Short mmCIF file of C-alpha atoms in Angstrom, two decimals:
data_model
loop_
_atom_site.label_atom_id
_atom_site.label_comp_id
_atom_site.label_asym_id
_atom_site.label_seq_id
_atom_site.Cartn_x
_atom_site.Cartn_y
_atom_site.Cartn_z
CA UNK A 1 110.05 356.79 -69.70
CA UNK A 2 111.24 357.58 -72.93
CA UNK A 3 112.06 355.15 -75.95
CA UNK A 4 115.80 355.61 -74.57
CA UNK A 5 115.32 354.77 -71.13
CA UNK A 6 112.87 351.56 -72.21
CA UNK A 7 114.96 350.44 -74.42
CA UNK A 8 117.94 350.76 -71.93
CA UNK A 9 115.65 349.29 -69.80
CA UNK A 10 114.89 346.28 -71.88
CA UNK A 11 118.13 345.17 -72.41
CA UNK A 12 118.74 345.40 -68.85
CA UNK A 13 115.75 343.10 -67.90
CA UNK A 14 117.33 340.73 -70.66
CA UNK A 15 120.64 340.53 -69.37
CA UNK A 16 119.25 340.15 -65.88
CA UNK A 17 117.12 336.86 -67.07
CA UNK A 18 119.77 335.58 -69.75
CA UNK A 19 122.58 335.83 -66.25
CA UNK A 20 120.02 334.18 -64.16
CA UNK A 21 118.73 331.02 -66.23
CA UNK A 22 122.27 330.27 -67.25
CA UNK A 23 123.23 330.49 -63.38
CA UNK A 24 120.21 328.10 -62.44
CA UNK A 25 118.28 327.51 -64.82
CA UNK A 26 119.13 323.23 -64.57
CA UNK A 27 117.08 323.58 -61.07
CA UNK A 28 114.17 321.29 -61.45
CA UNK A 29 111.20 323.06 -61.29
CA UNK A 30 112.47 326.66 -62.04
CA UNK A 31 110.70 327.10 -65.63
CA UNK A 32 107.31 325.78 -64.31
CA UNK A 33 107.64 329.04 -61.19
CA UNK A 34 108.75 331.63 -63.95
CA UNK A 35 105.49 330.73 -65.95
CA UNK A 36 103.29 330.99 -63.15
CA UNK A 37 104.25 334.81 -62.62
CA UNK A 38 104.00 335.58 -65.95
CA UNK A 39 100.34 334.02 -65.53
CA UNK A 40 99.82 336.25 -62.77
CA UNK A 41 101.85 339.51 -64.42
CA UNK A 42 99.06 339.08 -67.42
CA UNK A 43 96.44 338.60 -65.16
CA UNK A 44 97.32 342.21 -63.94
CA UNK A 45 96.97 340.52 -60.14
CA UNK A 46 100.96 341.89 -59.54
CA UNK A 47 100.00 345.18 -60.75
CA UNK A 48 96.42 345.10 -58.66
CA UNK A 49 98.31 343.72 -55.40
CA UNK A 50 100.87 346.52 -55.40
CA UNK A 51 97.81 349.14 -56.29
CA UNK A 52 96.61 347.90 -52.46
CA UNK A 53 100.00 348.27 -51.21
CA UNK A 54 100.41 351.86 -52.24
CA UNK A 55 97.48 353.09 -51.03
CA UNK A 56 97.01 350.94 -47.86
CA UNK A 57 96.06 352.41 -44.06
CA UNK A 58 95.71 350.09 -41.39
CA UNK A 59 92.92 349.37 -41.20
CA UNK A 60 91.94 349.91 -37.11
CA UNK A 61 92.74 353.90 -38.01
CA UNK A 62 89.56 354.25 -40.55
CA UNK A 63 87.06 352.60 -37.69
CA UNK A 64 85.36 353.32 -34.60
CA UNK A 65 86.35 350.11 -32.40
CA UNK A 66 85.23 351.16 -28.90
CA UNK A 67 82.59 348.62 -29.48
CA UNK A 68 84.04 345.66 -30.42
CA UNK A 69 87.79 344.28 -29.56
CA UNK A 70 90.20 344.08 -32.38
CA UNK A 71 90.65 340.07 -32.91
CA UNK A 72 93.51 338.95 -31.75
CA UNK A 73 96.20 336.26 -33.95
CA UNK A 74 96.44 333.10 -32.48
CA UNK A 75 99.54 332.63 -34.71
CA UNK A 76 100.90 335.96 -33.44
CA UNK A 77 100.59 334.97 -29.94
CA UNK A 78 101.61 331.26 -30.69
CA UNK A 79 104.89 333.26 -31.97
CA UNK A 80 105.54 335.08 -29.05
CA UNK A 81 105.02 332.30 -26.64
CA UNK A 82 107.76 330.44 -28.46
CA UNK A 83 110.27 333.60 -27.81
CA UNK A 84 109.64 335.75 -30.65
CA UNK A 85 109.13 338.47 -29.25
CA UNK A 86 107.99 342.15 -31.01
CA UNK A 87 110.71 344.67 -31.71
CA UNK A 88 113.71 341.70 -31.81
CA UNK A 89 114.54 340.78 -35.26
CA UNK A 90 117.38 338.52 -37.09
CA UNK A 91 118.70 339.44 -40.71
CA UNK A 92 116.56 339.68 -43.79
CA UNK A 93 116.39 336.20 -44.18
CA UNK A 94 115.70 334.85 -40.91
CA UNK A 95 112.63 334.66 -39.11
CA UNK A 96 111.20 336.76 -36.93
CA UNK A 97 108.11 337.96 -34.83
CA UNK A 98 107.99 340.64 -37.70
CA UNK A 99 108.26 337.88 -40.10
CA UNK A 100 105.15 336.76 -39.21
CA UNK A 101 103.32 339.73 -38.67
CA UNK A 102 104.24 340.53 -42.17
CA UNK A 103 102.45 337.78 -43.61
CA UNK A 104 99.40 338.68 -41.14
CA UNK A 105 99.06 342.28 -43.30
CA UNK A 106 99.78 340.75 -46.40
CA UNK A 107 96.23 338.46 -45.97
CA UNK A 108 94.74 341.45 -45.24
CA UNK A 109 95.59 343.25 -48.15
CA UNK A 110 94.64 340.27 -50.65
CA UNK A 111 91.86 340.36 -48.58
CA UNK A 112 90.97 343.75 -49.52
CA UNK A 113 92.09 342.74 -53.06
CA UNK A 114 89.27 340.35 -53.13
CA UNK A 115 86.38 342.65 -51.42
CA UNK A 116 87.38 345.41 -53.75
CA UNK A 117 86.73 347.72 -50.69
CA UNK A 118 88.65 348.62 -47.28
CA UNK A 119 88.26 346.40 -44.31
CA UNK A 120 85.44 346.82 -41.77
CA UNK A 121 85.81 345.28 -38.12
CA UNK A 122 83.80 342.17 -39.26
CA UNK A 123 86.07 341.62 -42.47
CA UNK A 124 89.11 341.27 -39.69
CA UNK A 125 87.21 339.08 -37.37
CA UNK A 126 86.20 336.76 -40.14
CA UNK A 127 89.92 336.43 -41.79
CA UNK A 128 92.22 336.62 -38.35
CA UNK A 129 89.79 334.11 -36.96
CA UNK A 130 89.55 331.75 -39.49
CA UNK A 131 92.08 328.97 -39.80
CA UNK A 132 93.67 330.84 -42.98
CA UNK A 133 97.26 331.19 -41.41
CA UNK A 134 97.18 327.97 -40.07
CA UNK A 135 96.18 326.30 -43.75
CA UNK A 136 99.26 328.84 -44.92
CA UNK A 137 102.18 327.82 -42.68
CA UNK A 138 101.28 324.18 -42.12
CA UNK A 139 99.74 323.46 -45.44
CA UNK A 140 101.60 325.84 -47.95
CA UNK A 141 100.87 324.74 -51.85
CA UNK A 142 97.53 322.62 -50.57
CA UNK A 143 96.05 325.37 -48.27
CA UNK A 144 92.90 324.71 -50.00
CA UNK A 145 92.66 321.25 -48.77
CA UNK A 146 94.60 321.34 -45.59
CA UNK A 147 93.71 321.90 -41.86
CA UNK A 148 96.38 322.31 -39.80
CA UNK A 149 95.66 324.13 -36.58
CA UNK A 150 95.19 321.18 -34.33
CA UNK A 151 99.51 320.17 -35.79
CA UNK A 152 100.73 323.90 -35.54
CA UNK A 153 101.87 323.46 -31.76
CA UNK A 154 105.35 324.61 -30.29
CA UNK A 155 107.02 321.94 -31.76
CA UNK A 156 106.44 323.94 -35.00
CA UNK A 157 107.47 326.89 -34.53
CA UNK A 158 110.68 325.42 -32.20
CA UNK A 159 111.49 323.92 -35.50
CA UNK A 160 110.73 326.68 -37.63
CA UNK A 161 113.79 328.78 -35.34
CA UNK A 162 116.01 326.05 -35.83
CA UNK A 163 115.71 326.07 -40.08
CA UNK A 164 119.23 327.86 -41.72
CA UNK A 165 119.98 328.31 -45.73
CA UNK A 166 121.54 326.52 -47.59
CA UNK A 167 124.35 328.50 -49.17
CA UNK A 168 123.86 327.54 -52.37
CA UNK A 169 119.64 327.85 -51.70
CA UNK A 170 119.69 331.38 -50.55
CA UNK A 171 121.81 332.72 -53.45
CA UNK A 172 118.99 331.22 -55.80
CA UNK A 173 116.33 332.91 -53.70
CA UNK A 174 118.23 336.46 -53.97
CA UNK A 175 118.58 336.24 -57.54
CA UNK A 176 114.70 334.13 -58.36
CA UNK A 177 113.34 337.48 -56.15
CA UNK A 178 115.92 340.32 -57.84
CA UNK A 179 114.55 338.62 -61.07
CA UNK A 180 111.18 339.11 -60.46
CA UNK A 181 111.34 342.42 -58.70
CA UNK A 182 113.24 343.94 -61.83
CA UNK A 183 110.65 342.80 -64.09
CA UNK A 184 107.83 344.10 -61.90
CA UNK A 185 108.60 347.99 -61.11
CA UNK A 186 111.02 349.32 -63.38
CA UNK A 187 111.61 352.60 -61.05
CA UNK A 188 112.42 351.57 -57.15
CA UNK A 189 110.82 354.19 -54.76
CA UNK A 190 109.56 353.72 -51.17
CA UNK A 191 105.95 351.82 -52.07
CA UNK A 192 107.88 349.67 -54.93
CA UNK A 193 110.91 348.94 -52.08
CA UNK A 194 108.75 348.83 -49.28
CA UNK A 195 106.27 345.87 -51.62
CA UNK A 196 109.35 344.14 -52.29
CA UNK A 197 110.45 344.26 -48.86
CA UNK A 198 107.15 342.52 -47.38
CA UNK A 199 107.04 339.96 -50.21
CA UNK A 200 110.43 338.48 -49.43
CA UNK A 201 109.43 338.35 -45.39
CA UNK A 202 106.51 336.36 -46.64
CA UNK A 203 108.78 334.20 -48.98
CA UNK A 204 111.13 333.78 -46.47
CA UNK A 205 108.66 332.55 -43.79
CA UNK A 206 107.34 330.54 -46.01
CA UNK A 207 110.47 328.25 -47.10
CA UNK A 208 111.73 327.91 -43.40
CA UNK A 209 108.25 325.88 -43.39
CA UNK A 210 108.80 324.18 -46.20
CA UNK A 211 112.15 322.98 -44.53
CA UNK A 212 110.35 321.98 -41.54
CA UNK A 213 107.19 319.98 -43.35
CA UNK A 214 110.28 318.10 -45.01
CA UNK A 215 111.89 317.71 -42.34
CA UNK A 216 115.01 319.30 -42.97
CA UNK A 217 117.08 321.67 -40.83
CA UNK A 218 118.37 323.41 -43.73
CA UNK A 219 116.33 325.31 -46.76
CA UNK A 220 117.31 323.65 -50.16
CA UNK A 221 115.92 325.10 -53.50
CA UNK A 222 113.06 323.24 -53.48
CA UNK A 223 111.87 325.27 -50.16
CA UNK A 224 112.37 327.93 -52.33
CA UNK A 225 110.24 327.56 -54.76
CA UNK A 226 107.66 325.43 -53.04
CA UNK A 227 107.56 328.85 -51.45
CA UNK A 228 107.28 330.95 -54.57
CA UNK A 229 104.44 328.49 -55.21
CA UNK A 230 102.84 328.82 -52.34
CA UNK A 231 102.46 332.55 -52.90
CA UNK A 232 101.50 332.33 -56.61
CA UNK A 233 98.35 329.71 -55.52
CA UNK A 234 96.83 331.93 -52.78
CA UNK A 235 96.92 335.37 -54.85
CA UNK A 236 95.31 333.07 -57.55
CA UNK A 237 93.13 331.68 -55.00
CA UNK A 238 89.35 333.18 -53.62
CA UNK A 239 89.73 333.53 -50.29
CA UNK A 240 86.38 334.68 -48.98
CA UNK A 241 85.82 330.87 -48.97
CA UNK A 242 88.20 330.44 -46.53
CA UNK A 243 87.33 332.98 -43.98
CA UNK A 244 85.11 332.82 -40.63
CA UNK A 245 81.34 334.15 -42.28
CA UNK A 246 80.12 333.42 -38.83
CA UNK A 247 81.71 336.98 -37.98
CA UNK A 248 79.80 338.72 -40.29
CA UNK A 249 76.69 338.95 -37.86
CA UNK A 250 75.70 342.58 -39.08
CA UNK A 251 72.51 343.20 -41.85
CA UNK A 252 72.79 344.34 -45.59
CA UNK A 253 70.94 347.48 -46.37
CA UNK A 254 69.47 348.24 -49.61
CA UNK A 255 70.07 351.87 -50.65
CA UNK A 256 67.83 351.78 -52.90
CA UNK A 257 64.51 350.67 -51.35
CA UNK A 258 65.59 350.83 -47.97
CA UNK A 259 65.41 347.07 -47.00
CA UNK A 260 67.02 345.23 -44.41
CA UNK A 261 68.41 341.58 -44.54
CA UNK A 262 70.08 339.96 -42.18
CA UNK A 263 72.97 337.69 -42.75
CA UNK A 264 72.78 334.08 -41.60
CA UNK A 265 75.59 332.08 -39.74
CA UNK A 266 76.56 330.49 -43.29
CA UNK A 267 76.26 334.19 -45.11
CA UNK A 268 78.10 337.16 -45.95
CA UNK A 269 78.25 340.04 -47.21
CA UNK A 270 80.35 339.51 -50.65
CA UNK A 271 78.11 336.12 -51.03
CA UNK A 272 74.95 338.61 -52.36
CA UNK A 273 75.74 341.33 -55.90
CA UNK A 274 72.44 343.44 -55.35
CA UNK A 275 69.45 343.68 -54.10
CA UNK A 276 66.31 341.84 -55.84
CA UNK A 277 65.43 345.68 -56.90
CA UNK A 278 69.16 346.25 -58.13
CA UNK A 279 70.18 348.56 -55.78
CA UNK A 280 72.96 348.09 -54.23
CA UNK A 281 73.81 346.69 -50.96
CA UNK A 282 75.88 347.91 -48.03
CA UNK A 283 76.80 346.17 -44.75
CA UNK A 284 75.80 347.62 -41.52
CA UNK A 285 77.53 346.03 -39.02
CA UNK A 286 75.40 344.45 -35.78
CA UNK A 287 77.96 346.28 -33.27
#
């Protein structure tokens, strides 16, 4: 971009906040959001995130799984027992069973964020069969201290259907995301639209629960950015201490010295740097 087009570009981005915190900015709780993704915009964890994104492959096509099943969501099926069923979707801003399988990649792609590496079987096993989504959905902005999956029954996701927007509510979430959005890619091609895309399904999900854990049948601005905090704490947030390690049942293998360690129930692999010789280590799955 040249200093034309940035500067054009600039002013636009100006406009676009100046319109917006004149429009809302006397929502309680709106300056306190806006900081925390500037936090995370300096912290380069926006730019990191989308770096995943644009270069992500499901993960089942890079391994041979003959051996082992692929774990199954109990959220996912929890979903479609309640009548959300795959390939049947609302608008944008509904939910949906894609709504929720959404938010089932995006945990794997923070978790490959975290592990700096693509996911092996094990890594799946250990995050779909933790009680991450659970914490998520039923917990939202105190994951970290929440355990929900024995409260996550029908009723929940029953009530979770039966959520609608506020008018006034989902025109502040349209212009809170544009905001954001505009500041984050300044060009819009398929992996910037396509990140955008999967981010709101994840917002979206994620204030029809805050509606329902207040029980309300209708998503006010607060669901909103509850929401928006929700998704700020767990990119901010380590969560290879909230996975299943009891998966990980493989052995690390020095390629340096050739030695063998295997991982205990409470171990895994990301828990060890190197090995005492300072090679480094690699994780040979048991299967």
């Amino acid at each position: 971009m040249d200093g034309a087009d940035n500067n054009y570009y600039n002013l636009e981005l100006e406009t676009i906040y100046k319109n917006f915190i004149h429009e809302f900015g006397n929502i309680n709780g709106v300056f306190p959001v806006l900081k925390h993704y500037m936090y995370l915009w300096d912290e380069h964890l926006w730019e990191s995130l989308f770096n995943v994104h644009r270069n992500w492959k499901n993960p089942l096509s890079n391994m041979d799984h003959s051996s082992k099943s692929v774990p199954e969501s109990l959220v996912l099926m929890q979903v479609i027992k309640n009548g959300m069923q795959p390939g049947k979707s609302g608008n944008s801003y509904s939910v949906s069973y894609e709504t929720f399988r959404k938010l089932h990649i995006f945990m794997e792609k923070l978790y490959t964020l975290h592990l700096g590496r693509n996911l092996v079987m094990d890594d799946l096993w250990a995050l779909h069969k933790s009680d991450l989504l659970e914490r998520l959905l039923g917990g939202l902005d105190i994951f970290n201290v929440f355990k929900g999956s024995l409260f996550l029954g029908d009723d929940f996701f029953q009530c979770i259907k039966g959520v609608y927007w506020d008018e006034d509510a989902l025109i502040f979430f349209k212009n809170l995301h544009n905001l954001f959005i505009s500041f984050l890619f300044e060009d819009h091609g398929e992996k910037e639209t396509s990140f955008n895309l999967e981010l709101e399904k994840v917002l979206v999900l994620m204030a029809h629960c805050s509606a329902v854990l207040s029980d309300s049948q209708y998503i006010g601005s607060e669901d909103v950015l509850r929401a928006y905090n929700t998704l700020f704490k767990i990119l901010n947030t380590d969560i290879t201490v909230l996975v299943n390690k009891r998966y990980y049942s493989g052995l690390l293998l020095c390629e340096a010295c050739n030695e063998l360690y295997p991982l205990l129930e409470d171990e895994a692999p990301f828990d060890f740097s190197s090995c005492s010789c300072g090679g480094e280590l690699k994780y040979v799955s048991s299967e």
